[in-house]
């Protein structure tokens, strides 16, 4: 039987970057190294999306896939479809029970391990989630574009936070470069020569899935968004940095909130902007023209 499907809740875009199931035509990872800033608008839209809104999209994929599936694949797909629908509708315990049964009947499948990890995390059992995400990585090291290392770090941080709620204040999941040392990427557990782009890809990929299920306020998502904003700042993308910083504030990141410009600061900045100065010139010319017309 073919390696059956990782409907990465990408298909449905899950919290853990790991709901599996069918194909990845629903989402293409975007590199962050080009001239354009990171697509923070897509992340914002994901935040405002209800998981149940993905049901129709997932159903379309399911119907199309079933049409060309073999009998054995259809049996798998029917069970997987039911499990993922439970996840999208918030019935995590039911999904876990179905996936554990699939693991018994189809041992060693990457898709089952990965989706189980997601279901356990959504159900609040981070230790079992870490166990299954790690198992999924061992079954397919290149899963999710090679970004599952970040999912593991997220789960490790959540486990640490259970005994130390302030953990993220001193241990950001993706440590960012100090402002005094641009170009230096500090990521625990990653090779020093790991390109910033790969880390930023992982952040985008994992956030794109996580923000579908995890709504503000949430310390983990806030932490990831803040680190992402600092990496965007480091590569000189002011627009990307500002957009991500705004999202981090919405998710309750304290440092992001502390960096929010005051009303007075924003007013001064606007008054100094080219648009404002151009507007003044335009108004001045209009007044001169009006006086001329009146004098005629």
Short mmCIF file of C-alpha atoms in Angstrom, two decimals:
data_model
loop_
_atom_site.label_atom_id
_atom_site.label_comp_id
_atom_site.label_asym_id
_atom_site.label_seq_id
_atom_site.Cartn_x
_atom_site.Cartn_y
_atom_site.Cartn_z
CA UNK A 1 0.00 0.00 0.00
CA UNK A 2 1.29 3.44 -0.92
CA UNK A 3 2.64 5.67 1.77
CA UNK A 4 -0.66 7.07 2.67
CA UNK A 5 -1.02 10.53 3.14
CA UNK A 6 -0.09 13.16 5.43
CA UNK A 7 -3.10 15.36 5.34
CA UNK A 8 -1.00 17.83 7.12
CA UNK A 9 -3.59 19.79 8.49
CA UNK A 10 -2.02 21.76 6.08
CA UNK A 11 -4.64 20.43 4.05
CA UNK A 12 -6.61 21.58 6.88
CA UNK A 13 -3.78 23.48 8.41
CA UNK A 14 -3.39 22.16 11.91
CA UNK A 15 -1.91 23.36 15.01
CA UNK A 16 0.89 21.03 15.04
CA UNK A 17 2.00 21.07 11.56
CA UNK A 18 1.11 17.57 11.62
CA UNK A 19 -2.29 16.55 10.68
CA UNK A 20 -1.76 14.24 7.90
CA UNK A 21 -3.86 13.16 5.19
CA UNK A 22 -3.58 13.91 1.66
CA UNK A 23 -1.26 16.04 -0.24
CA UNK A 24 0.35 19.34 0.11
CA UNK A 25 -1.24 21.09 -2.82
CA UNK A 26 -3.17 23.23 -0.40
CA UNK A 27 -0.15 25.08 0.81
CA UNK A 28 3.28 25.80 -0.52
CA UNK A 29 6.03 26.90 1.80
CA UNK A 30 7.36 30.28 0.96
CA UNK A 31 10.97 31.26 1.42
CA UNK A 32 11.64 34.37 3.43
CA UNK A 33 14.90 35.34 1.79
CA UNK A 34 13.58 37.18 -1.26
CA UNK A 35 13.00 40.89 -1.60
CA UNK A 36 9.41 40.65 -0.35
CA UNK A 37 8.63 40.59 3.37
CA UNK A 38 7.20 37.49 4.99
CA UNK A 39 3.51 37.04 4.26
CA UNK A 40 2.30 38.02 7.72
CA UNK A 41 -1.15 38.77 6.24
CA UNK A 42 -1.57 35.06 5.53
CA UNK A 43 -0.73 34.33 9.16
CA UNK A 44 -3.23 36.96 10.30
CA UNK A 45 -5.93 35.46 8.09
CA UNK A 46 -5.19 32.01 9.52
CA UNK A 47 -5.63 33.39 13.04
CA UNK A 48 -9.09 34.67 12.07
CA UNK A 49 -10.13 31.33 10.52
CA UNK A 50 -12.23 28.80 12.42
CA UNK A 51 -10.97 25.20 12.05
CA UNK A 52 -14.44 24.06 11.06
CA UNK A 53 -14.22 26.37 8.05
CA UNK A 54 -11.67 23.89 6.65
CA UNK A 55 -14.17 21.03 6.59
CA UNK A 56 -15.46 21.78 3.10
CA UNK A 57 -11.93 22.12 1.70
CA UNK A 58 -10.94 18.84 3.32
CA UNK A 59 -14.08 17.12 2.04
CA UNK A 60 -13.26 18.22 -1.51
CA UNK A 61 -9.79 16.71 -1.20
CA UNK A 62 -11.24 13.52 0.26
CA UNK A 63 -13.78 13.03 -2.52
CA UNK A 64 -11.19 13.63 -5.23
CA UNK A 65 -8.70 11.25 -3.62
CA UNK A 66 -11.25 8.50 -3.06
CA UNK A 67 -12.11 8.54 -6.76
CA UNK A 68 -8.69 7.18 -7.72
CA UNK A 69 -7.93 5.10 -4.61
CA UNK A 70 -7.68 1.33 -4.48
CA UNK A 71 -9.96 -0.67 -2.19
CA UNK A 72 -7.32 -0.93 0.54
CA UNK A 73 -6.59 2.79 0.29
CA UNK A 74 -10.30 3.58 0.52
CA UNK A 75 -10.51 1.75 3.85
CA UNK A 76 -7.60 3.80 5.16
CA UNK A 77 -8.99 7.05 3.79
CA UNK A 78 -12.41 6.53 5.35
CA UNK A 79 -10.89 6.09 8.78
CA UNK A 80 -8.42 8.91 8.35
CA UNK A 81 -11.15 11.21 7.07
CA UNK A 82 -13.25 10.53 10.16
CA UNK A 83 -10.31 11.14 12.52
CA UNK A 84 -9.39 14.44 10.92
CA UNK A 85 -12.99 15.63 10.95
CA UNK A 86 -12.99 14.98 14.69
CA UNK A 87 -9.87 17.11 15.05
CA UNK A 88 -11.28 19.97 12.97
CA UNK A 89 -14.44 19.98 15.06
CA UNK A 90 -12.63 19.80 18.39
CA UNK A 91 -13.40 16.18 19.30
CA UNK A 92 -9.82 15.25 20.09
CA UNK A 93 -10.42 12.21 22.30
CA UNK A 94 -12.47 10.57 19.57
CA UNK A 95 -9.73 11.29 17.04
CA UNK A 96 -7.07 9.81 19.33
CA UNK A 97 -9.06 6.60 19.80
CA UNK A 98 -9.49 6.19 16.05
CA UNK A 99 -5.83 6.91 15.31
CA UNK A 100 -4.59 4.47 17.96
CA UNK A 101 -6.73 1.79 16.33
CA UNK A 102 -5.22 2.69 12.96
CA UNK A 103 -1.73 2.38 14.46
CA UNK A 104 -2.61 -1.17 15.49
CA UNK A 105 -4.00 -2.05 12.07
CA UNK A 106 -1.39 -0.15 10.02
CA UNK A 107 1.76 -0.14 12.19
CA UNK A 108 4.65 2.11 11.25
CA UNK A 109 2.75 4.66 9.15
CA UNK A 110 4.15 8.17 9.38
CA UNK A 111 0.74 9.79 8.86
CA UNK A 112 -0.76 8.09 11.91
CA UNK A 113 2.12 9.05 14.22
CA UNK A 114 2.15 12.66 13.05
CA UNK A 115 -1.59 13.16 13.33
CA UNK A 116 -1.64 11.45 16.73
CA UNK A 117 0.97 13.95 17.92
CA UNK A 118 -1.24 16.79 16.80
CA UNK A 119 -4.37 15.32 18.40
CA UNK A 120 -2.61 14.75 21.72
CA UNK A 121 -1.26 18.29 21.75
CA UNK A 122 -4.67 19.76 21.03
CA UNK A 123 -6.08 17.60 23.82
CA UNK A 124 -3.48 19.07 26.21
CA UNK A 125 -1.23 16.02 26.58
CA UNK A 126 2.10 17.48 25.51
CA UNK A 127 4.22 14.54 26.66
CA UNK A 128 2.35 12.04 24.51
CA UNK A 129 2.31 14.59 21.71
CA UNK A 130 6.10 14.83 21.88
CA UNK A 131 6.37 11.04 21.87
CA UNK A 132 4.34 10.73 18.66
CA UNK A 133 5.82 13.72 16.84
CA UNK A 134 9.29 12.31 17.56
CA UNK A 135 8.12 8.92 16.33
CA UNK A 136 6.76 10.53 13.18
CA UNK A 137 10.12 12.20 12.55
CA UNK A 138 11.88 8.86 12.88
CA UNK A 139 9.50 7.39 10.31
CA UNK A 140 9.95 10.29 7.88
CA UNK A 141 12.82 12.67 8.74
CA UNK A 142 11.92 15.03 5.88
CA UNK A 143 8.30 15.44 6.90
CA UNK A 144 6.74 18.87 6.60
CA UNK A 145 9.63 20.23 4.64
CA UNK A 146 12.06 19.28 7.38
CA UNK A 147 10.43 21.67 9.88
CA UNK A 148 9.32 19.20 12.53
CA UNK A 149 12.41 19.96 14.61
CA UNK A 150 10.58 23.17 15.54
CA UNK A 151 7.45 21.29 16.55
CA UNK A 152 9.62 19.20 18.88
CA UNK A 153 11.12 22.38 20.39
CA UNK A 154 7.63 23.83 20.87
CA UNK A 155 6.46 20.74 22.74
CA UNK A 156 9.61 20.67 24.88
CA UNK A 157 9.01 24.31 25.81
CA UNK A 158 5.35 23.63 26.68
CA UNK A 159 6.41 20.76 28.93
CA UNK A 160 8.97 23.02 30.65
CA UNK A 161 6.32 25.73 31.11
CA UNK A 162 4.16 23.31 33.09
CA UNK A 163 6.64 23.55 35.98
CA UNK A 164 7.96 27.04 35.20
CA UNK A 165 5.34 29.39 33.71
CA UNK A 166 8.04 32.05 33.13
CA UNK A 167 10.21 29.68 31.09
CA UNK A 168 9.80 31.53 27.77
CA UNK A 169 10.97 34.82 29.28
CA UNK A 170 14.51 33.47 29.37
CA UNK A 171 14.26 30.58 26.90
CA UNK A 172 12.62 31.72 23.65
CA UNK A 173 11.82 28.72 21.48
CA UNK A 174 13.76 30.26 18.59
CA UNK A 175 16.32 32.58 20.18
CA UNK A 176 16.82 35.68 18.08
CA UNK A 177 19.95 37.67 17.31
CA UNK A 178 20.83 40.42 19.78
CA UNK A 179 20.22 43.86 18.33
CA UNK A 180 23.92 44.59 18.80
CA UNK A 181 24.94 41.54 16.77
CA UNK A 182 23.03 41.52 13.47
CA UNK A 183 23.42 38.40 11.37
CA UNK A 184 23.97 36.13 14.35
CA UNK A 185 21.39 33.39 14.67
CA UNK A 186 21.14 31.81 18.10
CA UNK A 187 19.05 28.67 17.93
CA UNK A 188 19.65 26.02 20.57
CA UNK A 189 19.94 22.54 19.14
CA UNK A 190 20.53 23.69 15.56
CA UNK A 191 23.82 23.67 13.73
CA UNK A 192 25.55 27.05 13.74
CA UNK A 193 25.59 27.06 9.95
CA UNK A 194 21.84 26.54 9.61
CA UNK A 195 20.70 29.28 7.24
CA UNK A 196 18.37 31.87 8.71
CA UNK A 197 16.03 31.14 5.78
CA UNK A 198 15.47 27.56 6.93
CA UNK A 199 14.60 28.72 10.42
CA UNK A 200 12.24 31.35 9.03
CA UNK A 201 10.64 28.76 6.75
CA UNK A 202 10.06 26.53 9.77
CA UNK A 203 8.52 29.40 11.72
CA UNK A 204 6.19 30.29 8.87
CA UNK A 205 5.21 26.67 8.22
CA UNK A 206 4.53 25.84 11.86
CA UNK A 207 2.74 29.13 12.61
CA UNK A 208 0.57 28.78 9.52
CA UNK A 209 -0.77 25.54 10.97
CA UNK A 210 -0.73 26.40 14.66
CA UNK A 211 -2.61 29.69 14.37
CA UNK A 212 -5.60 27.90 12.87
CA UNK A 213 -6.25 26.24 16.23
CA UNK A 214 -4.49 28.45 18.74
CA UNK A 215 -6.12 31.84 19.13
CA UNK A 216 -4.97 34.84 21.21
CA UNK A 217 -3.73 35.06 23.77
CA UNK A 218 -1.15 32.28 23.74
CA UNK A 219 2.43 32.56 25.06
CA UNK A 220 3.91 30.00 22.68
CA UNK A 221 2.53 31.56 19.49
CA UNK A 222 3.42 35.02 20.82
CA UNK A 223 6.99 33.86 21.45
CA UNK A 224 7.34 32.40 17.95
CA UNK A 225 5.92 35.52 16.31
CA UNK A 226 8.23 37.78 18.28
CA UNK A 227 11.32 35.76 17.32
CA UNK A 228 10.12 35.83 13.72
CA UNK A 229 9.78 39.62 13.87
CA UNK A 230 13.34 39.94 15.15
CA UNK A 231 14.65 37.75 12.34
CA UNK A 232 12.77 39.90 9.83
CA UNK A 233 14.33 42.97 11.42
CA UNK A 234 17.75 41.36 11.15
CA UNK A 235 17.35 40.90 7.41
CA UNK A 236 16.16 44.48 6.96
CA UNK A 237 12.46 43.88 6.31
CA UNK A 238 10.69 46.68 8.19
CA UNK A 239 7.27 45.75 6.80
CA UNK A 240 7.61 42.10 7.75
CA UNK A 241 8.93 43.00 11.19
CA UNK A 242 6.08 45.42 11.87
CA UNK A 243 3.40 42.97 10.75
CA UNK A 244 4.78 40.11 12.83
CA UNK A 245 5.31 42.35 15.84
CA UNK A 246 1.65 43.40 15.68
CA UNK A 247 0.59 39.75 15.63
CA UNK A 248 2.90 39.00 18.58
CA UNK A 249 1.22 41.79 20.55
CA UNK A 250 -2.19 40.35 19.75
CA UNK A 251 -1.05 37.00 21.13
CA UNK A 252 0.05 38.66 24.36
CA UNK A 253 3.83 38.78 24.05
CA UNK A 254 4.93 41.19 26.78
CA UNK A 255 8.08 42.47 25.11
CA UNK A 256 6.20 43.06 21.87
CA UNK A 257 3.64 45.07 23.81
CA UNK A 258 6.36 47.05 25.54
CA UNK A 259 7.80 47.96 22.14
CA UNK A 260 4.45 49.24 20.87
CA UNK A 261 4.91 52.89 19.92
CA UNK A 262 2.99 55.39 22.03
CA UNK A 263 0.34 57.56 20.39
CA UNK A 264 2.66 60.54 20.63
CA UNK A 265 5.49 58.62 19.00
CA UNK A 266 3.25 57.44 16.20
CA UNK A 267 1.98 60.99 15.68
CA UNK A 268 5.50 62.36 15.42
CA UNK A 269 6.46 59.59 13.03
CA UNK A 270 3.44 60.30 10.86
CA UNK A 271 4.14 64.03 10.88
CA UNK A 272 7.64 63.30 9.60
CA UNK A 273 6.50 60.87 6.92
CA UNK A 274 6.79 61.76 3.20
CA UNK A 275 3.05 61.20 2.78
CA UNK A 276 2.20 63.76 5.46
CA UNK A 277 4.65 66.34 4.12
CA UNK A 278 3.35 65.82 0.58
CA UNK A 279 -0.15 66.31 1.89
CA UNK A 280 0.81 69.63 3.47
CA UNK A 281 2.29 70.81 0.19
CA UNK A 282 -0.87 69.76 -1.65
CA UNK A 283 -3.09 71.63 0.83
CA UNK A 284 -0.89 74.72 0.60
CA UNK A 285 -1.08 74.76 -3.19
CA UNK A 286 -4.83 74.30 -3.00
CA UNK A 287 -5.20 77.32 -0.73
CA UNK A 288 -3.08 79.48 -3.03
CA UNK A 289 -5.14 78.38 -6.04
CA UNK A 290 -8.38 79.13 -4.18
CA UNK A 291 -7.22 82.66 -3.37
CA UNK A 292 -6.31 83.22 -7.01
CA UNK A 293 -9.72 82.08 -8.14
CA UNK A 294 -11.46 84.36 -5.67
CA UNK A 295 -9.37 87.35 -6.80
CA UNK A 296 -10.50 86.77 -10.39
#
